[in-house]
Amino acid sequence: MILKKFSHFDCAAAVMLAAFLSFAMPHTVYGQESTSDSLPSYPADPEIAAALKDVSAKRIQDNIEKLVSFGTRLTLSAQDAQSIAAGRGIGAAREWIKAEFERYSKDCGGCLEIKTDTFTQAAGERVPQPVQLTNVYAVLKGTDPENAKRIVLVTGHYDSRNSDTLDAKGDAPGANDDGSGTAVSLECARVLSKHKFPATIIFLTVAGEEQGLYGSKHFAEMAKTQGWNIEAALNNDIVGGDRNPDQDTNVVRVFSEGLPQVATEQQIKLIRGLGGESDSISRELARYIADIGRTYDTGIKPMLVFRLDRYLRGGDHISFNQAGYAAVRFTEYHEDFHHQHQNIRTENGIEYGDLPKFVNFDYVSHVARVNAATLASVAAAPAPPANVHLQTKDLTNDSTLTWDPPPGGRATAYEIVWRATTSPEWEHARHVDKGTSVTLKLSKDNVIFAIRAVDDKGHRSLPVVPTPQR
Ligand SMILES: [Zn+2]
């Protein structure tokens, strides 16, 4: 800023001025007093805390039961006008979701924009002939023009299936898979639409998941093609807290990828050199969610799983990862496979089928709170700092970090966080009030750093891990 003021100076004067400034105002060098660097407990934003109290297990139950009432929501099931009128098939489910979003929008003076993303999915595995797919979403536009370009998104898939992925006629209630995730997206829309945020929030429900992630793939590719700045995508799939004896209702699993799907050979080489295998943008999002779980009273704790998804399995967050976005998956702690992808029946005394009676609606409401708190926190925070670097020109045991203020101009301070290379979560933090560089008496050989932007109310952006700069 100061240099800009004197930009009419000739070059030599500018160099002298820079030398003077660096002498007069050396950037701060901090010592290694680890006790004073312990991670603070972050204050809850009272408005966000109040919004979370609005999340209703009863509404979630009503919505899941409504979704089940359409009989089947298989992507290949009926979507003609007659079936929609009769209330059976995926078309009827789609129209109801749209109407529900529109109702929430009416209650907030038209604050939501309801949109559909419709396309024809070509025939392929699990799609015997071309089929029309529709993703339904509601947009709560950010109130700050520059920050409104930043998007945070929640999604669930509203399609369902039974034992046969091609059975378009038989019942496929899909109460947990994924009526629960769809209900989370709807409830977040209802609750958060009563509030305003500088950044944009999208509440998405997709089709085609059970046939091969087709809906999310189309949506994420559209976002990428149109250059949408999605900072975080939260996928909720099977968050019903199935009432089996091994369920732990105190935790929800949060899956995040380690090595990014989109990393090039060159980027993987750098990740290998830096020991950055556990610092993808999706993993930083997962850590952010763990923080949210400590800050807000949601009734549940995020349990981070450092894996793309459950062992060899997949979900809609992967479509967002493949488009280069930070995305994680929420799933209940203990799944019951008798209640997933099964025709409704009783065999040898075992009840099969994905029915509402196995869903714990209180549990779903707790998961919805973690989601709502995360969406609200990211949307209320400044954008993450830009051009974040760790200086490596000289071999030294100090660590100098430099960055640029985030676009959108809402950062009033920064926070450096770090952890031992063997630790899963951030362990230390240092508040930086002024400037955009800092030197810490800590060796970059031994820790992993990240920087986040902070606003005047204490909202923190997603953290950014520095890249080396010579
Ligand atoms: Zn699913």
Coordinates of C-alpha atoms and ligand atoms in Angstrom, one line a residue:
M1 CA 0.0 0.0 0.0
I2 CA 2.7 2.5 1.0
L3 CA 4.8 1.7 -2.0
K4 CA 1.8 2.3 -4.3
K5 CA 1.4 5.8 -2.8
F6 CA 5.0 6.6 -3.9
S7 CA 4.6 4.9 -7.3
H8 CA 5.7 8.0 -9.1
F9 CA 9.2 7.6 -7.5
D10 CA 11.8 6.3 -9.8
C11 CA 13.0 2.7 -9.5
A12 CA 16.1 3.4 -7.4
A13 CA 14.1 5.5 -4.9
A14 CA 11.5 2.7 -4.6
V15 CA 14.3 0.2 -3.9
M16 CA 15.7 2.5 -1.2
L17 CA 12.3 3.0 0.3
A18 CA 11.8 -0.7 0.4
A19 CA 15.1 -1.2 2.0
F20 CA 14.2 1.5 4.6
L21 CA 10.9 0.0 5.3
S22 CA 12.3 -3.5 5.8
F23 CA 14.8 -2.0 8.2
A24 CA 12.3 0.2 10.0
M25 CA 9.5 -2.4 10.1
P26 CA 11.0 -5.9 10.0
H27 CA 8.2 -8.4 9.8
T28 CA 7.5 -10.0 13.0
V29 CA 9.6 -13.0 14.1
Y30 CA 8.0 -15.1 16.8
G31 CA 9.6 -17.5 19.2
Q32 CA 8.8 -21.1 19.9
E33 CA 6.6 -20.8 23.0
S34 CA 4.4 -23.7 22.2
T35 CA 2.1 -23.3 25.2
S36 CA 0.9 -19.9 24.1
D37 CA 0.4 -21.3 20.6
S38 CA -2.2 -23.9 21.6
L39 CA -5.2 -23.9 19.3
P40 CA -7.8 -21.5 20.7
S41 CA -11.4 -22.7 21.2
Y42 CA -13.3 -20.7 18.7
P43 CA -16.3 -18.7 19.8
A44 CA -19.6 -19.7 18.3
D45 CA -21.4 -17.1 16.2
P46 CA -24.7 -16.4 18.1
E47 CA -26.7 -16.1 14.9
I48 CA -25.4 -19.4 13.5
A49 CA -26.0 -21.1 16.9
A50 CA -29.6 -19.8 16.9
A51 CA -30.2 -21.0 13.4
L52 CA -29.1 -24.5 14.4
K53 CA -31.8 -24.6 17.1
D54 CA -34.3 -24.2 14.2
V55 CA -33.4 -27.6 12.7
S56 CA -36.3 -29.9 13.3
A57 CA -36.2 -33.7 13.6
K58 CA -40.0 -33.7 13.0
R59 CA -39.7 -31.8 9.7
I60 CA -36.9 -34.2 8.6
Q61 CA -39.1 -37.1 9.5
D62 CA -42.0 -35.7 7.5
N63 CA -39.8 -35.1 4.5
I64 CA -38.3 -38.6 4.6
E65 CA -41.7 -40.2 4.9
K66 CA -42.9 -38.0 2.0
L67 CA -40.0 -39.1 -0.2
V68 CA -40.8 -42.8 0.7
S69 CA -44.5 -42.2 -0.3
F70 CA -43.5 -42.0 -4.0
G71 CA -43.0 -45.8 -3.9
T72 CA -39.8 -45.8 -5.9
R73 CA -37.4 -43.1 -6.9
L74 CA -35.3 -45.2 -9.2
T75 CA -33.8 -43.0 -11.9
L76 CA -35.4 -45.2 -14.5
S77 CA -38.8 -45.0 -12.9
A78 CA -41.8 -43.1 -14.2
Q79 CA -41.7 -39.3 -14.7
D80 CA -44.6 -38.8 -17.1
A81 CA -47.4 -36.3 -16.2
Q82 CA -49.8 -39.1 -15.2
S83 CA -47.4 -40.8 -12.8
I84 CA -46.5 -37.4 -11.3
A85 CA -50.2 -36.7 -10.8
A86 CA -50.6 -40.2 -9.2
G87 CA -47.6 -39.5 -6.9
R88 CA -45.4 -42.5 -7.9
G89 CA -41.9 -42.5 -9.4
I90 CA -38.9 -40.2 -9.5
G91 CA -40.8 -37.5 -11.5
A92 CA -43.3 -37.0 -8.6
A93 CA -40.4 -36.9 -6.1
R94 CA -38.6 -34.3 -8.2
E95 CA -41.8 -32.1 -8.5
W96 CA -42.3 -32.3 -4.7
I97 CA -38.7 -31.3 -3.9
K98 CA -39.1 -28.3 -6.3
A99 CA -42.3 -27.3 -4.6
E100 CA -40.8 -27.6 -1.2
F101 CA -37.8 -25.3 -2.1
E102 CA -40.3 -22.9 -3.5
R103 CA -42.3 -22.9 -0.3
Y104 CA -39.1 -22.1 1.8
S105 CA -38.4 -19.3 -0.7
K106 CA -41.9 -17.8 -0.3
D107 CA -41.3 -17.8 3.5
C108 CA -38.1 -15.6 3.0
G109 CA -39.6 -13.2 0.6
G110 CA -38.3 -15.0 -2.5
C111 CA -34.7 -15.2 -1.2
L112 CA -34.1 -18.6 -2.9
E113 CA -33.7 -19.1 -6.6
I114 CA -35.0 -22.6 -7.5
K115 CA -33.3 -24.2 -10.5
T116 CA -33.2 -27.5 -12.3
D117 CA -30.3 -29.0 -14.3
T118 CA -32.0 -31.4 -16.8
F119 CA -30.1 -33.5 -19.3
T120 CA -30.4 -36.8 -21.2
Q121 CA -28.1 -39.5 -19.8
A122 CA -27.0 -41.8 -22.7
A123 CA -27.4 -45.5 -22.4
G124 CA -24.7 -47.4 -20.6
E125 CA -24.1 -49.7 -17.7
R126 CA -27.2 -49.6 -15.4
V127 CA -28.9 -47.3 -18.0
P128 CA -30.6 -49.6 -20.6
Q129 CA -31.8 -46.7 -22.7
P130 CA -31.3 -42.9 -22.7
V131 CA -33.1 -41.4 -19.7
Q132 CA -33.8 -37.8 -18.7
L133 CA -32.2 -36.8 -15.4
T134 CA -33.0 -33.7 -13.3
N135 CA -31.0 -32.2 -10.5
V136 CA -33.0 -29.8 -8.4
Y137 CA -31.3 -27.0 -6.4
A138 CA -32.0 -23.8 -4.5
V139 CA -29.5 -20.9 -4.5
L140 CA -29.2 -18.5 -1.5
K141 CA -27.3 -15.8 -3.2
G142 CA -24.5 -14.0 -1.2
T143 CA -25.2 -10.5 -0.1
D144 CA -21.7 -9.2 -0.9
P145 CA -21.2 -8.8 -4.7
E146 CA -17.6 -10.0 -4.7
N147 CA -18.1 -12.7 -2.1
A148 CA -21.3 -13.9 -3.7
K149 CA -19.1 -15.5 -6.4
R150 CA -17.9 -17.9 -3.7
I151 CA -20.1 -21.0 -3.3
V152 CA -20.6 -23.6 -0.5
L153 CA -22.8 -26.5 -1.3
V154 CA -24.7 -29.3 0.3
T155 CA -26.1 -32.3 -1.6
G156 CA -27.9 -35.6 -1.2
H157 CA -29.3 -38.0 -3.9
Y158 CA -33.0 -38.3 -4.2
D159 CA -33.0 -41.4 -6.4
S160 CA -33.4 -44.8 -4.7
R161 CA -33.1 -48.5 -5.6
N162 CA -34.0 -51.9 -4.4
S163 CA -32.2 -55.3 -4.9
D164 CA -32.3 -54.8 -8.7
T165 CA -30.8 -51.6 -10.1
L166 CA -33.0 -51.9 -13.2
D167 CA -36.4 -52.6 -11.4
A168 CA -38.3 -49.4 -12.3
K169 CA -41.6 -50.7 -10.9
G170 CA -41.0 -52.4 -7.6
D171 CA -40.9 -50.4 -4.3
A172 CA -37.6 -48.8 -3.4
P173 CA -38.3 -46.7 -0.3
G174 CA -34.8 -45.3 0.1
A175 CA -35.6 -43.8 3.5
N176 CA -31.9 -43.8 4.6
D177 CA -30.3 -44.1 1.2
D178 CA -30.7 -41.4 0.4
G179 CA -33.9 -39.9 1.8
S180 CA -31.8 -38.9 4.8
G181 CA -29.3 -36.9 2.7
T182 CA -32.1 -35.3 0.6
A183 CA -33.8 -34.3 3.9
V184 CA -30.6 -32.7 5.2
S185 CA -30.3 -30.6 2.0
L186 CA -33.9 -29.5 2.3
E187 CA -33.7 -28.7 6.0
C188 CA -30.5 -26.7 5.6
A189 CA -32.3 -24.7 2.9
R190 CA -35.3 -24.1 5.1
V191 CA -33.3 -23.0 8.1
L192 CA -30.5 -21.0 6.5
S193 CA -32.8 -19.1 4.1
K194 CA -33.9 -17.1 7.1
H195 CA -30.4 -15.7 7.3
K196 CA -28.1 -13.7 5.1
F197 CA -24.5 -14.5 4.3
P198 CA -21.8 -12.7 2.2
A199 CA -21.1 -15.8 0.1
T200 CA -23.6 -18.0 -1.8
I201 CA -25.0 -21.3 -0.5
I202 CA -26.4 -23.9 -2.9
F203 CA -28.8 -26.6 -1.6
L204 CA -28.7 -29.5 -4.1
T205 CA -30.5 -32.8 -4.6
V206 CA -29.3 -35.0 -7.5
A207 CA -30.6 -38.0 -9.4
G208 CA -28.7 -40.9 -11.0
E209 CA -26.4 -41.7 -8.1
E210 CA -27.4 -45.4 -7.9
Q211 CA -27.0 -45.8 -11.7
G212 CA -23.4 -44.4 -11.6
L213 CA -23.2 -40.9 -10.0
Y214 CA -24.6 -39.4 -13.2
G215 CA -26.5 -36.5 -11.7
S216 CA -23.6 -35.2 -9.6
K217 CA -21.2 -35.7 -12.4
H218 CA -23.3 -33.6 -14.7
F219 CA -23.7 -30.9 -12.1
A220 CA -20.0 -30.7 -11.1
E221 CA -18.9 -30.6 -14.7
M222 CA -21.3 -27.8 -15.4
A223 CA -19.9 -25.9 -12.4
K224 CA -16.3 -26.5 -13.6
T225 CA -17.1 -25.5 -17.2
Q226 CA -18.9 -22.3 -16.1
G227 CA -16.0 -21.5 -13.7
W228 CA -18.0 -21.7 -10.4
N229 CA -15.9 -21.1 -7.4
I230 CA -17.2 -23.9 -5.1
E231 CA -15.1 -23.7 -1.9
A232 CA -16.7 -26.7 -0.3
A233 CA -19.2 -29.4 -1.2
L234 CA -20.8 -31.5 1.5
N235 CA -22.3 -34.8 0.4
N236 CA -24.7 -36.5 2.7
D237 CA -25.4 -40.1 1.8
I238 CA -26.9 -42.6 4.3
V239 CA -27.0 -40.3 7.4
G240 CA -30.1 -41.9 8.8
G241 CA -28.4 -43.4 11.9
D242 CA -29.9 -46.9 11.2
R243 CA -31.3 -48.3 14.4
N244 CA -29.0 -51.3 14.7
P245 CA -27.3 -52.4 18.0
D246 CA -23.9 -51.5 16.7
Q247 CA -24.8 -47.9 15.8
D248 CA -23.0 -45.1 17.5
T249 CA -25.4 -42.1 17.5
N250 CA -22.7 -39.8 18.9
V251 CA -20.6 -39.7 15.7
V252 CA -21.0 -39.2 12.0
R253 CA -18.2 -40.3 9.6
V254 CA -16.6 -37.7 7.4
F255 CA -14.7 -39.2 4.5
S256 CA -12.1 -37.1 2.5
E257 CA -9.7 -37.9 -0.2
G258 CA -5.9 -37.8 0.4
L259 CA -4.2 -37.6 -3.0
P260 CA -6.5 -35.4 -5.1
Q261 CA -8.1 -37.3 -8.1
V262 CA -7.1 -34.3 -10.3
A263 CA -3.4 -34.1 -9.2
T264 CA -1.1 -34.2 -12.2
E265 CA 2.2 -36.2 -12.2
Q266 CA 4.1 -33.0 -11.4
Q267 CA 1.8 -32.2 -8.5
I268 CA 2.1 -35.7 -7.1
K269 CA 5.9 -35.3 -7.2
L270 CA 5.6 -32.1 -5.2
I271 CA 3.2 -33.7 -2.7
R272 CA 5.7 -36.5 -2.3
G273 CA 8.5 -34.1 -1.7
L274 CA 6.5 -32.0 0.8
G275 CA 4.9 -34.9 2.7
G276 CA 1.6 -33.4 1.6
E277 CA -0.3 -36.7 1.3
S278 CA -2.8 -35.7 4.0
D279 CA -3.4 -32.1 2.9
S280 CA -5.7 -32.1 0.0
I281 CA -8.3 -29.3 -0.1
S282 CA -10.9 -31.9 0.8
R283 CA -8.9 -33.0 3.9
E284 CA -8.6 -29.4 5.0
L285 CA -12.4 -29.2 4.6
A286 CA -12.8 -32.3 6.8
R287 CA -10.6 -30.7 9.5
Y288 CA -12.7 -27.5 9.3
I289 CA -15.8 -29.6 9.9
A290 CA -14.1 -31.2 12.9
D291 CA -13.5 -27.6 14.2
I292 CA -17.2 -26.8 13.6
G293 CA -18.1 -29.9 15.7
R294 CA -16.2 -28.5 18.6
T295 CA -17.5 -24.9 18.2
Y296 CA -21.2 -25.6 17.9
D297 CA -23.6 -27.7 19.9
T298 CA -24.9 -30.1 17.1
G299 CA -25.5 -33.2 19.2
I300 CA -23.0 -35.2 17.3
K301 CA -19.2 -35.3 16.7
P302 CA -17.6 -35.6 13.2
M303 CA -15.4 -38.6 13.0
L304 CA -12.8 -38.0 10.3
V305 CA -11.9 -40.9 8.1
F306 CA -8.9 -40.3 6.0
R307 CA -10.1 -42.2 2.9
L308 CA -12.0 -41.2 -0.2
D309 CA -15.1 -43.1 0.8
R310 CA -15.9 -46.4 2.5
Y311 CA -13.6 -49.2 1.5
L312 CA -13.7 -49.5 -2.4
R313 CA -17.1 -47.7 -2.5
G314 CA -18.2 -44.3 -3.9
G315 CA -20.6 -41.4 -3.8
D316 CA -21.4 -38.0 -5.2
H317 CA -18.6 -36.1 -3.5
I318 CA -16.2 -38.0 -5.9
S319 CA -17.8 -36.2 -8.9
F320 CA -16.9 -32.8 -7.2
N321 CA -13.4 -34.1 -6.4
Q322 CA -13.0 -35.1 -10.1
A323 CA -14.0 -31.5 -11.1
G324 CA -11.2 -30.2 -8.8
Y325 CA -13.4 -29.1 -5.8
A326 CA -13.0 -29.8 -2.1
A327 CA -15.7 -32.3 -1.2
V328 CA -16.4 -34.7 1.6
R329 CA -18.9 -37.4 2.4
F330 CA -21.0 -37.7 5.6
T331 CA -22.2 -41.2 6.4
E332 CA -23.6 -42.8 9.6
Y333 CA -21.2 -44.7 11.8
H334 CA -22.5 -48.2 11.3
E335 CA -24.5 -49.2 8.1
D336 CA -26.9 -52.1 8.1
F337 CA -26.8 -53.8 4.7
H338 CA -30.1 -55.5 5.3
H339 CA -31.6 -52.1 4.9
Q340 CA -29.8 -50.9 1.8
H341 CA -30.5 -51.8 -1.8
Q342 CA -32.9 -54.5 -0.7
N343 CA -36.4 -55.5 -1.7
I344 CA -38.8 -55.3 1.2
R345 CA -39.2 -58.7 2.7
T346 CA -38.6 -60.9 5.8
E347 CA -36.3 -63.9 5.5
N348 CA -35.2 -66.1 8.3
G349 CA -36.6 -63.6 10.7
I350 CA -34.5 -60.8 9.2
E351 CA -36.3 -57.7 7.9
Y352 CA -34.9 -56.3 4.7
G353 CA -35.6 -53.0 3.0
D354 CA -34.8 -49.3 3.4
L355 CA -37.8 -48.3 5.5
P356 CA -38.5 -45.2 7.6
K357 CA -38.8 -47.3 10.8
F358 CA -35.1 -48.0 10.8
V359 CA -34.2 -44.3 10.5
N360 CA -33.4 -42.3 13.6
F361 CA -34.7 -38.8 12.8
D362 CA -33.0 -37.2 15.8
Y363 CA -29.7 -38.5 14.4
V364 CA -30.5 -37.0 11.0
S365 CA -31.3 -33.6 12.6
H366 CA -27.9 -33.7 14.3
V367 CA -26.1 -34.4 11.0
A368 CA -28.2 -31.5 9.5
R369 CA -26.9 -29.2 12.2
V370 CA -23.2 -30.1 11.5
N371 CA -23.9 -29.4 7.8
A372 CA -25.8 -26.1 8.4
A373 CA -23.1 -24.9 10.8
T374 CA -20.4 -25.7 8.2
L375 CA -22.3 -24.0 5.3
A376 CA -23.0 -20.9 7.4
S377 CA -19.4 -20.6 8.8
V378 CA -17.8 -20.9 5.3
A379 CA -20.4 -18.5 3.8
A380 CA -19.9 -16.0 6.7
A381 CA -16.1 -16.1 6.5
P382 CA -13.8 -14.2 4.2
A383 CA -12.4 -16.0 1.2
P384 CA -9.2 -18.0 1.9
P385 CA -5.9 -16.0 1.6
A386 CA -4.3 -16.0 -1.9
N387 CA -0.8 -16.9 -3.1
V388 CA 0.2 -18.6 0.1
H389 CA 3.9 -19.5 0.1
L390 CA 6.6 -20.9 2.3
Q391 CA 9.9 -19.2 1.5
T392 CA 12.7 -21.6 0.6
K393 CA 15.3 -19.3 -1.0
D394 CA 17.7 -19.8 2.0
L395 CA 18.2 -22.9 4.0
T396 CA 17.1 -21.9 7.5
N397 CA 15.5 -23.4 10.5
D398 CA 12.9 -20.6 10.7
S399 CA 9.8 -20.6 8.5
T400 CA 8.7 -17.5 6.6
L401 CA 5.2 -17.5 5.3
T402 CA 3.8 -15.0 2.8
W403 CA 0.4 -14.5 1.3
D404 CA -1.9 -12.0 -0.3
P405 CA -5.2 -10.7 1.1
P406 CA -8.2 -12.7 -0.2
P407 CA -10.4 -11.3 -2.9
G408 CA -13.5 -9.7 -1.5
G409 CA -11.7 -7.6 1.1
R410 CA -13.3 -9.0 4.3
A411 CA -10.2 -10.3 6.0
T412 CA -9.2 -8.2 9.1
A413 CA -6.6 -10.7 10.4
Y414 CA -5.0 -14.0 9.7
E415 CA -4.3 -17.1 11.6
I416 CA -1.3 -19.5 11.0
V417 CA -2.1 -23.0 12.1
W418 CA 0.3 -25.9 12.3
R419 CA 0.7 -29.5 13.4
A420 CA 3.3 -32.2 13.7
T421 CA 3.6 -34.2 10.4
T422 CA 2.3 -37.2 12.3
S423 CA -0.8 -35.5 13.7
P424 CA -4.2 -35.7 12.0
E425 CA -5.5 -32.2 13.1
W426 CA -4.2 -28.7 13.6
E427 CA -2.5 -28.4 17.0
H428 CA -1.2 -24.8 17.2
A429 CA -2.3 -21.4 16.0
R430 CA -0.8 -17.9 15.9
H431 CA -2.9 -14.8 15.3
V432 CA -1.4 -12.3 12.9
D433 CA -3.0 -8.8 13.2
K434 CA -1.0 -6.9 10.6
G435 CA 0.7 -7.6 7.4
T436 CA 0.9 -10.5 5.0
S437 CA 4.1 -12.3 6.1
V438 CA 5.4 -13.8 9.2
T439 CA 8.5 -15.7 10.3
L440 CA 8.1 -18.4 12.9
K441 CA 11.0 -19.9 14.9
L442 CA 9.8 -23.3 13.8
S443 CA 11.4 -25.6 11.2
K444 CA 9.3 -26.3 8.2
D445 CA 11.0 -29.7 8.2
N446 CA 9.1 -30.7 11.3
V447 CA 5.6 -29.3 10.9
I448 CA 2.8 -28.7 8.4
F449 CA 1.5 -25.1 8.1
A450 CA -1.6 -23.5 6.8
I451 CA -3.1 -20.0 6.9
R452 CA -6.7 -18.9 7.2
A453 CA -8.3 -15.5 6.8
V454 CA -10.3 -14.1 9.8
D455 CA -13.0 -11.4 9.7
D456 CA -13.9 -8.9 12.4
K457 CA -16.4 -11.3 14.0
G458 CA -13.9 -14.2 14.2
H459 CA -15.2 -16.2 11.2
R460 CA -12.4 -18.2 9.8
S461 CA -11.9 -19.2 6.1
L462 CA -10.9 -22.6 5.0
P463 CA -7.1 -23.0 5.6
V464 CA -4.6 -22.9 2.7
V465 CA -1.4 -25.0 2.8
P466 CA 1.5 -23.0 1.4
T467 CA 3.5 -24.0 -1.6
P468 CA 7.2 -23.5 -1.7
Q469 CA 8.6 -20.3 -3.2
R470 CA 12.2 -19.6 -4.0
Ligands
ZN1 ZN -26.6 -43.6 -1.6

